[in-house]
Amino acid sequence: MAKETIAEMLKAISVMYDKQFTKLVLDSAVLPNITSTQMSILQYMAQHEQDIINQRDLQEAFNLSKSTVSGIVQRLQQHGFIDVIPMPNDKRYKQLVFNQQFRREMQQHEADFDEQLDVMAKRLVAGMSADEVATYRHLLKVSLHNLTDNDG
C-alpha cells in the first residue's frame, strides 16, 4: 500500500534510510555491530570534537530521550568506540570522547565513511534535478524549523 500522508512518507523514508545505511555500514565491515543511529552519534561527535559533548547534547541534537541516549552511549562504550569521562567540575555529567584506538581506526577509514554517506545522499535524491534537490533540501529545513519551533 502506497504511503499517502506526509507523516507516513517521512516515517517510511526514515526507516528505510536507517535500514539501508546500517546494511551499508555492516557490509563494509569497517564498523561491525553498529546501527545508523550509533553511526550518526559518532559523526556528530567527530564534527563537534573540539566541543565538550555530554549525553544531554546528544538528546538535544537528535531529539532522543535520556534513556535512549544512555543505551546508545553504553553500546558505543561496550564496542570500544567511545570513553565516558566524569566532568571535573560536576561528576554527575560525563564527557563523551572517542576511544584513542577507535580514533586511529576512524582516521584510517575516513574515506570509507565519506563514501557511505555519499551513497546514501545520492540514493535519497536519485532522479531529482539539481533544482529539485535544492527545493527538497529547503523544504526539509522549513519542516524541521517548524517542528523545532513547536517542540515543547
Short mmCIF file of N, CA and C in Angstrom, two decimals:
data_model
loop_
_atom_site.label_atom_id
_atom_site.label_comp_id
_atom_site.label_asym_id
_atom_site.label_seq_id
_atom_site.Cartn_x
_atom_site.Cartn_y
_atom_site.Cartn_z
N MET A 1 0.84 -1.18 0.00
CA MET A 1 0.00 0.00 0.00
C MET A 1 0.89 1.25 0.00
N ALA A 2 0.59 2.17 -0.87
CA ALA A 2 1.39 3.40 -1.00
C ALA A 2 1.18 4.30 0.21
N LYS A 3 2.25 4.94 0.62
CA LYS A 3 2.17 5.90 1.72
C LYS A 3 1.64 7.21 1.15
N GLU A 4 0.57 7.73 1.76
CA GLU A 4 -0.05 8.92 1.20
C GLU A 4 0.14 10.17 2.04
N THR A 5 0.13 10.04 3.36
CA THR A 5 0.29 11.24 4.16
C THR A 5 1.77 11.60 4.28
N ILE A 6 2.03 12.85 4.55
CA ILE A 6 3.40 13.31 4.72
C ILE A 6 4.05 12.57 5.89
N ALA A 7 3.31 12.43 6.97
CA ALA A 7 3.85 11.73 8.14
C ALA A 7 4.23 10.29 7.81
N GLU A 8 3.38 9.59 7.09
CA GLU A 8 3.69 8.21 6.71
C GLU A 8 4.91 8.14 5.79
N MET A 9 5.00 9.08 4.85
CA MET A 9 6.14 9.07 3.93
C MET A 9 7.44 9.38 4.66
N LEU A 10 7.40 10.36 5.57
CA LEU A 10 8.61 10.69 6.33
C LEU A 10 9.05 9.51 7.19
N LYS A 11 8.11 8.85 7.83
CA LYS A 11 8.45 7.70 8.66
C LYS A 11 9.03 6.58 7.79
N ALA A 12 8.41 6.33 6.64
CA ALA A 12 8.90 5.28 5.74
C ALA A 12 10.32 5.60 5.25
N ILE A 13 10.56 6.85 4.89
CA ILE A 13 11.90 7.27 4.45
C ILE A 13 12.90 7.07 5.59
N SER A 14 12.54 7.47 6.79
CA SER A 14 13.43 7.34 7.94
C SER A 14 13.78 5.89 8.20
N VAL A 15 12.78 5.03 8.22
CA VAL A 15 13.02 3.61 8.48
C VAL A 15 13.86 2.99 7.37
N MET A 16 13.53 3.29 6.13
CA MET A 16 14.28 2.72 5.01
C MET A 16 15.72 3.23 5.00
N TYR A 17 15.91 4.51 5.27
CA TYR A 17 17.26 5.08 5.33
C TYR A 17 18.07 4.37 6.40
N ASP A 18 17.48 4.24 7.60
CA ASP A 18 18.19 3.57 8.70
C ASP A 18 18.58 2.16 8.32
N LYS A 19 17.65 1.40 7.76
CA LYS A 19 17.94 0.01 7.38
C LYS A 19 19.03 -0.07 6.32
N GLN A 20 18.91 0.75 5.28
CA GLN A 20 19.88 0.70 4.19
C GLN A 20 21.26 1.19 4.63
N PHE A 21 21.28 2.24 5.43
CA PHE A 21 22.56 2.77 5.88
C PHE A 21 23.24 1.78 6.83
N THR A 22 22.46 1.19 7.72
CA THR A 22 23.02 0.19 8.63
C THR A 22 23.59 -0.98 7.83
N LYS A 23 22.85 -1.45 6.82
CA LYS A 23 23.33 -2.56 5.98
C LYS A 23 24.62 -2.17 5.25
N LEU A 24 24.66 -0.95 4.72
CA LEU A 24 25.84 -0.47 4.01
C LEU A 24 27.05 -0.46 4.94
N VAL A 25 26.88 0.04 6.14
CA VAL A 25 27.98 0.11 7.11
C VAL A 25 28.41 -1.30 7.52
N LEU A 26 27.44 -2.16 7.81
CA LEU A 26 27.78 -3.52 8.25
C LEU A 26 28.44 -4.31 7.12
N ASP A 27 27.95 -4.14 5.89
CA ASP A 27 28.53 -4.86 4.76
C ASP A 27 29.98 -4.46 4.49
N SER A 28 30.31 -3.22 4.82
CA SER A 28 31.68 -2.74 4.59
C SER A 28 32.66 -3.34 5.60
N ALA A 29 32.15 -3.84 6.71
CA ALA A 29 32.96 -4.44 7.78
C ALA A 29 33.95 -3.46 8.39
N VAL A 30 33.78 -2.17 8.12
CA VAL A 30 34.65 -1.16 8.74
C VAL A 30 34.24 -0.98 10.20
N LEU A 31 32.94 -0.91 10.43
CA LEU A 31 32.41 -0.79 11.79
C LEU A 31 31.40 -1.91 12.03
N PRO A 32 31.85 -3.03 12.56
CA PRO A 32 30.90 -4.11 12.81
C PRO A 32 29.97 -3.78 13.98
N ASN A 33 28.79 -4.34 13.95
CA ASN A 33 27.84 -4.22 15.06
C ASN A 33 27.46 -2.78 15.39
N ILE A 34 27.17 -2.00 14.39
CA ILE A 34 26.78 -0.62 14.65
C ILE A 34 25.51 -0.30 13.86
N THR A 35 24.66 0.50 14.45
CA THR A 35 23.43 0.92 13.79
C THR A 35 23.62 2.30 13.17
N SER A 36 22.67 2.68 12.35
CA SER A 36 22.77 4.00 11.72
C SER A 36 22.70 5.11 12.77
N THR A 37 21.91 4.91 13.81
CA THR A 37 21.81 5.93 14.86
C THR A 37 23.15 6.05 15.59
N GLN A 38 23.77 4.92 15.90
CA GLN A 38 25.08 4.96 16.55
C GLN A 38 26.10 5.64 15.64
N MET A 39 26.04 5.33 14.35
CA MET A 39 26.95 5.97 13.38
C MET A 39 26.71 7.48 13.35
N SER A 40 25.45 7.88 13.39
CA SER A 40 25.13 9.32 13.39
C SER A 40 25.69 10.00 14.63
N ILE A 41 25.62 9.33 15.77
CA ILE A 41 26.19 9.88 17.01
C ILE A 41 27.70 10.05 16.86
N LEU A 42 28.36 9.04 16.30
CA LEU A 42 29.81 9.13 16.10
C LEU A 42 30.15 10.26 15.13
N GLN A 43 29.36 10.42 14.08
CA GLN A 43 29.59 11.51 13.13
C GLN A 43 29.41 12.86 13.81
N TYR A 44 28.38 12.98 14.63
CA TYR A 44 28.15 14.22 15.37
C TYR A 44 29.35 14.52 16.26
N MET A 45 29.83 13.50 16.96
CA MET A 45 30.99 13.70 17.84
C MET A 45 32.22 14.12 17.04
N ALA A 46 32.41 13.54 15.86
CA ALA A 46 33.55 13.91 15.03
C ALA A 46 33.44 15.35 14.56
N GLN A 47 32.22 15.78 14.23
CA GLN A 47 32.02 17.15 13.75
C GLN A 47 32.14 18.17 14.88
N HIS A 48 31.95 17.74 16.12
CA HIS A 48 32.00 18.64 17.27
C HIS A 48 33.11 18.24 18.24
N GLU A 49 34.16 17.65 17.69
CA GLU A 49 35.23 17.12 18.52
C GLU A 49 35.91 18.20 19.37
N GLN A 50 35.92 19.43 18.93
CA GLN A 50 36.55 20.50 19.69
C GLN A 50 35.68 20.93 20.87
N ASP A 51 34.41 20.49 20.90
CA ASP A 51 33.49 20.85 21.98
C ASP A 51 33.48 19.77 23.05
N ILE A 52 33.03 20.14 24.23
CA ILE A 52 32.77 19.15 25.28
C ILE A 52 31.37 18.63 25.01
N ILE A 53 31.27 17.32 24.79
CA ILE A 53 29.99 16.70 24.45
C ILE A 53 29.57 15.79 25.60
N ASN A 54 28.31 15.95 26.01
CA ASN A 54 27.77 15.04 27.01
C ASN A 54 26.45 14.46 26.50
N GLN A 55 25.83 13.60 27.28
CA GLN A 55 24.63 12.93 26.83
C GLN A 55 23.49 13.91 26.55
N ARG A 56 23.40 14.97 27.33
CA ARG A 56 22.34 15.96 27.11
C ARG A 56 22.48 16.61 25.74
N ASP A 57 23.72 16.85 25.31
CA ASP A 57 23.93 17.41 23.97
C ASP A 57 23.36 16.48 22.90
N LEU A 58 23.57 15.18 23.07
CA LEU A 58 23.05 14.20 22.11
C LEU A 58 21.52 14.15 22.14
N GLN A 59 20.95 14.24 23.35
CA GLN A 59 19.50 14.26 23.47
C GLN A 59 18.91 15.42 22.65
N GLU A 60 19.53 16.58 22.79
CA GLU A 60 19.03 17.77 22.10
C GLU A 60 19.30 17.71 20.60
N ALA A 61 20.48 17.27 20.22
CA ALA A 61 20.84 17.25 18.81
C ALA A 61 20.00 16.26 18.01
N PHE A 62 19.64 15.13 18.63
CA PHE A 62 18.93 14.07 17.92
C PHE A 62 17.48 13.92 18.36
N ASN A 63 17.06 14.78 19.29
CA ASN A 63 15.69 14.73 19.80
C ASN A 63 15.36 13.32 20.32
N LEU A 64 16.26 12.79 21.13
CA LEU A 64 16.09 11.46 21.70
C LEU A 64 15.91 11.56 23.21
N SER A 65 15.25 10.57 23.79
CA SER A 65 15.04 10.56 25.23
C SER A 65 16.34 10.26 25.96
N LYS A 66 16.35 10.60 27.24
CA LYS A 66 17.53 10.35 28.08
C LYS A 66 17.87 8.86 28.10
N SER A 67 16.86 8.00 28.23
CA SER A 67 17.12 6.56 28.31
C SER A 67 17.63 6.01 26.98
N THR A 68 17.13 6.54 25.86
CA THR A 68 17.61 6.08 24.55
C THR A 68 19.07 6.45 24.37
N VAL A 69 19.42 7.70 24.68
CA VAL A 69 20.81 8.14 24.55
C VAL A 69 21.71 7.36 25.50
N SER A 70 21.23 7.09 26.70
CA SER A 70 22.02 6.33 27.66
C SER A 70 22.33 4.94 27.11
N GLY A 71 21.34 4.29 26.50
CA GLY A 71 21.56 2.97 25.90
C GLY A 71 22.54 3.01 24.75
N ILE A 72 22.42 4.02 23.90
CA ILE A 72 23.33 4.17 22.76
C ILE A 72 24.76 4.38 23.26
N VAL A 73 24.91 5.26 24.24
CA VAL A 73 26.24 5.55 24.79
C VAL A 73 26.84 4.28 25.41
N GLN A 74 26.02 3.51 26.12
CA GLN A 74 26.52 2.25 26.70
C GLN A 74 27.02 1.30 25.63
N ARG A 75 26.25 1.15 24.53
CA ARG A 75 26.68 0.24 23.47
C ARG A 75 27.93 0.74 22.77
N LEU A 76 28.03 2.05 22.53
CA LEU A 76 29.23 2.60 21.90
C LEU A 76 30.45 2.39 22.80
N GLN A 77 30.23 2.51 24.09
CA GLN A 77 31.32 2.30 25.04
C GLN A 77 31.71 0.82 25.08
N GLN A 78 30.72 -0.08 25.08
CA GLN A 78 31.00 -1.52 25.09
C GLN A 78 31.78 -1.96 23.85
N HIS A 79 31.49 -1.33 22.70
CA HIS A 79 32.18 -1.67 21.46
C HIS A 79 33.55 -1.02 21.36
N GLY A 80 33.90 -0.18 22.35
CA GLY A 80 35.21 0.45 22.36
C GLY A 80 35.31 1.66 21.45
N PHE A 81 34.18 2.25 21.08
CA PHE A 81 34.20 3.41 20.20
C PHE A 81 34.41 4.71 20.99
N ILE A 82 33.83 4.77 22.18
CA ILE A 82 33.93 5.99 22.98
C ILE A 82 34.33 5.66 24.41
N ASP A 83 34.81 6.69 25.11
CA ASP A 83 35.05 6.62 26.54
C ASP A 83 34.17 7.67 27.20
N VAL A 84 33.76 7.39 28.43
CA VAL A 84 32.93 8.30 29.21
C VAL A 84 33.75 8.76 30.39
N ILE A 85 33.95 10.08 30.45
CA ILE A 85 34.84 10.64 31.46
C ILE A 85 34.04 11.61 32.35
N PRO A 86 34.06 11.42 33.68
CA PRO A 86 33.37 12.36 34.56
C PRO A 86 33.92 13.78 34.40
N MET A 87 33.03 14.74 34.40
CA MET A 87 33.45 16.14 34.30
C MET A 87 34.09 16.55 35.63
N PRO A 88 35.21 17.26 35.57
CA PRO A 88 35.92 17.61 36.81
C PRO A 88 35.10 18.51 37.73
N ASN A 89 34.30 19.41 37.16
CA ASN A 89 33.57 20.37 37.98
C ASN A 89 32.20 19.85 38.44
N ASP A 90 31.70 18.76 37.83
CA ASP A 90 30.41 18.20 38.22
C ASP A 90 30.38 16.73 37.81
N LYS A 91 30.58 15.86 38.77
CA LYS A 91 30.70 14.42 38.50
C LYS A 91 29.41 13.80 37.95
N ARG A 92 28.28 14.52 38.08
CA ARG A 92 27.02 14.00 37.53
C ARG A 92 27.04 13.99 36.01
N TYR A 93 27.81 14.89 35.43
CA TYR A 93 27.90 14.99 33.97
C TYR A 93 29.14 14.26 33.48
N LYS A 94 28.98 13.59 32.38
CA LYS A 94 30.08 12.81 31.81
C LYS A 94 30.37 13.31 30.40
N GLN A 95 31.63 13.53 30.12
CA GLN A 95 32.06 13.93 28.79
C GLN A 95 32.24 12.69 27.94
N LEU A 96 31.78 12.75 26.70
CA LEU A 96 31.91 11.64 25.76
C LEU A 96 33.05 11.97 24.81
N VAL A 97 34.02 11.07 24.73
CA VAL A 97 35.18 11.28 23.86
C VAL A 97 35.45 9.99 23.10
N PHE A 98 36.11 10.11 21.97
CA PHE A 98 36.49 8.94 21.21
C PHE A 98 37.56 8.15 21.95
N ASN A 99 37.43 6.85 21.95
CA ASN A 99 38.47 5.97 22.42
C ASN A 99 39.67 6.18 21.50
N GLN A 100 40.87 6.25 22.05
CA GLN A 100 42.06 6.58 21.23
C GLN A 100 42.31 5.57 20.13
N GLN A 101 42.13 4.28 20.41
CA GLN A 101 42.32 3.26 19.38
C GLN A 101 41.28 3.43 18.27
N PHE A 102 40.03 3.69 18.66
CA PHE A 102 38.98 3.88 17.66
C PHE A 102 39.25 5.14 16.83
N ARG A 103 39.75 6.18 17.46
CA ARG A 103 40.06 7.42 16.73
C ARG A 103 41.06 7.13 15.60
N ARG A 104 42.06 6.33 15.90
CA ARG A 104 43.06 5.97 14.87
C ARG A 104 42.40 5.18 13.74
N GLU A 105 41.55 4.23 14.10
CA GLU A 105 40.85 3.44 13.08
C GLU A 105 39.92 4.32 12.25
N MET A 106 39.26 5.25 12.92
CA MET A 106 38.34 6.15 12.23
C MET A 106 39.10 7.00 11.20
N GLN A 107 40.25 7.48 11.57
CA GLN A 107 41.05 8.28 10.65
C GLN A 107 41.50 7.45 9.45
N GLN A 108 41.82 6.18 9.68
CA GLN A 108 42.23 5.29 8.59
C GLN A 108 41.09 5.02 7.62
N HIS A 109 39.85 5.04 8.11
CA HIS A 109 38.70 4.69 7.29
C HIS A 109 37.82 5.89 6.94
N GLU A 110 38.37 7.08 7.09
CA GLU A 110 37.58 8.29 6.84
C GLU A 110 37.00 8.30 5.43
N ALA A 111 37.76 7.89 4.45
CA ALA A 111 37.27 7.86 3.07
C ALA A 111 36.11 6.88 2.92
N ASP A 112 36.17 5.75 3.62
CA ASP A 112 35.07 4.78 3.59
C ASP A 112 33.79 5.39 4.16
N PHE A 113 33.92 6.07 5.29
CA PHE A 113 32.74 6.70 5.91
C PHE A 113 32.14 7.75 4.98
N ASP A 114 33.00 8.57 4.40
CA ASP A 114 32.52 9.61 3.49
C ASP A 114 31.80 8.98 2.29
N GLU A 115 32.36 7.89 1.79
CA GLU A 115 31.73 7.21 0.64
C GLU A 115 30.36 6.66 1.00
N GLN A 116 30.23 6.09 2.20
CA GLN A 116 28.94 5.56 2.63
C GLN A 116 27.90 6.66 2.75
N LEU A 117 28.29 7.79 3.30
CA LEU A 117 27.38 8.92 3.41
C LEU A 117 26.98 9.43 2.04
N ASP A 118 27.95 9.47 1.12
CA ASP A 118 27.69 9.93 -0.23
C ASP A 118 26.72 8.99 -0.96
N VAL A 119 26.90 7.70 -0.78
CA VAL A 119 26.00 6.72 -1.41
C VAL A 119 24.57 6.96 -0.93
N MET A 120 24.39 7.13 0.36
CA MET A 120 23.05 7.33 0.90
C MET A 120 22.46 8.67 0.48
N ALA A 121 23.28 9.70 0.42
CA ALA A 121 22.78 11.00 -0.03
C ALA A 121 22.30 10.93 -1.47
N LYS A 122 23.06 10.22 -2.30
CA LYS A 122 22.66 10.07 -3.71
C LYS A 122 21.38 9.25 -3.85
N ARG A 123 21.23 8.22 -3.02
CA ARG A 123 20.01 7.42 -3.06
C ARG A 123 18.78 8.27 -2.74
N LEU A 124 18.93 9.14 -1.76
CA LEU A 124 17.80 9.97 -1.34
C LEU A 124 17.29 10.88 -2.45
N VAL A 125 18.18 11.33 -3.30
CA VAL A 125 17.78 12.32 -4.31
C VAL A 125 17.89 11.79 -5.74
N ALA A 126 18.06 10.48 -5.89
CA ALA A 126 18.16 9.89 -7.23
C ALA A 126 16.92 10.27 -8.04
N GLY A 127 17.14 10.68 -9.29
CA GLY A 127 16.04 11.05 -10.17
C GLY A 127 15.59 12.49 -10.04
N MET A 128 16.21 13.25 -9.13
CA MET A 128 15.86 14.66 -8.96
C MET A 128 16.87 15.53 -9.70
N SER A 129 16.38 16.63 -10.23
CA SER A 129 17.27 17.61 -10.84
C SER A 129 17.96 18.40 -9.73
N ALA A 130 18.97 19.16 -10.09
CA ALA A 130 19.67 19.99 -9.10
C ALA A 130 18.71 20.98 -8.43
N ASP A 131 17.82 21.56 -9.22
CA ASP A 131 16.82 22.48 -8.66
C ASP A 131 15.88 21.76 -7.69
N GLU A 132 15.47 20.55 -8.05
CA GLU A 132 14.59 19.78 -7.17
C GLU A 132 15.30 19.41 -5.87
N VAL A 133 16.58 19.07 -5.97
CA VAL A 133 17.35 18.76 -4.76
C VAL A 133 17.43 19.99 -3.86
N ALA A 134 17.66 21.15 -4.44
CA ALA A 134 17.72 22.38 -3.66
C ALA A 134 16.38 22.67 -3.00
N THR A 135 15.31 22.47 -3.74
CA THR A 135 13.96 22.69 -3.20
C THR A 135 13.68 21.68 -2.08
N TYR A 136 14.03 20.43 -2.31
CA TYR A 136 13.84 19.37 -1.32
C TYR A 136 14.57 19.72 -0.02
N ARG A 137 15.83 20.12 -0.17
CA ARG A 137 16.64 20.49 1.00
C ARG A 137 16.00 21.68 1.73
N HIS A 138 15.54 22.67 0.97
CA HIS A 138 14.90 23.84 1.57
C HIS A 138 13.63 23.45 2.33
N LEU A 139 12.81 22.61 1.72
CA LEU A 139 11.55 22.21 2.35
C LEU A 139 11.80 21.37 3.60
N LEU A 140 12.82 20.54 3.57
CA LEU A 140 13.16 19.76 4.77
C LEU A 140 13.58 20.70 5.91
N LYS A 141 14.37 21.72 5.57
CA LYS A 141 14.80 22.69 6.59
C LYS A 141 13.60 23.45 7.16
N VAL A 142 12.67 23.83 6.29
CA VAL A 142 11.47 24.54 6.75
C VAL A 142 10.67 23.64 7.69
N SER A 143 10.47 22.39 7.30
CA SER A 143 9.72 21.45 8.15
C SER A 143 10.41 21.24 9.48
N LEU A 144 11.72 21.06 9.46
CA LEU A 144 12.47 20.89 10.70
C LEU A 144 12.35 22.12 11.59
N HIS A 145 12.45 23.28 10.98
CA HIS A 145 12.31 24.54 11.71
C HIS A 145 10.91 24.65 12.32
N ASN A 146 9.90 24.30 11.55
CA ASN A 146 8.51 24.37 12.04
C ASN A 146 8.32 23.46 13.24
N LEU A 147 8.87 22.26 13.19
CA LEU A 147 8.72 21.33 14.29
C LEU A 147 9.57 21.74 15.50
N THR A 148 10.74 22.29 15.25
CA THR A 148 11.60 22.76 16.33
C THR A 148 10.94 23.90 17.07
N ASP A 149 10.33 24.81 16.32
CA ASP A 149 9.64 25.96 16.95
C ASP A 149 8.46 25.54 17.81
N ASN A 150 7.86 24.40 17.49
CA ASN A 150 6.67 23.94 18.22
C ASN A 150 6.98 22.78 19.15
N ASP A 151 8.25 22.54 19.42
CA ASP A 151 8.64 21.46 20.32
C ASP A 151 8.52 21.96 21.74
N GLY A 152 7.62 21.40 22.46
CA GLY A 152 7.59 21.89 23.82
C GLY A 152 6.43 21.45 24.55
#
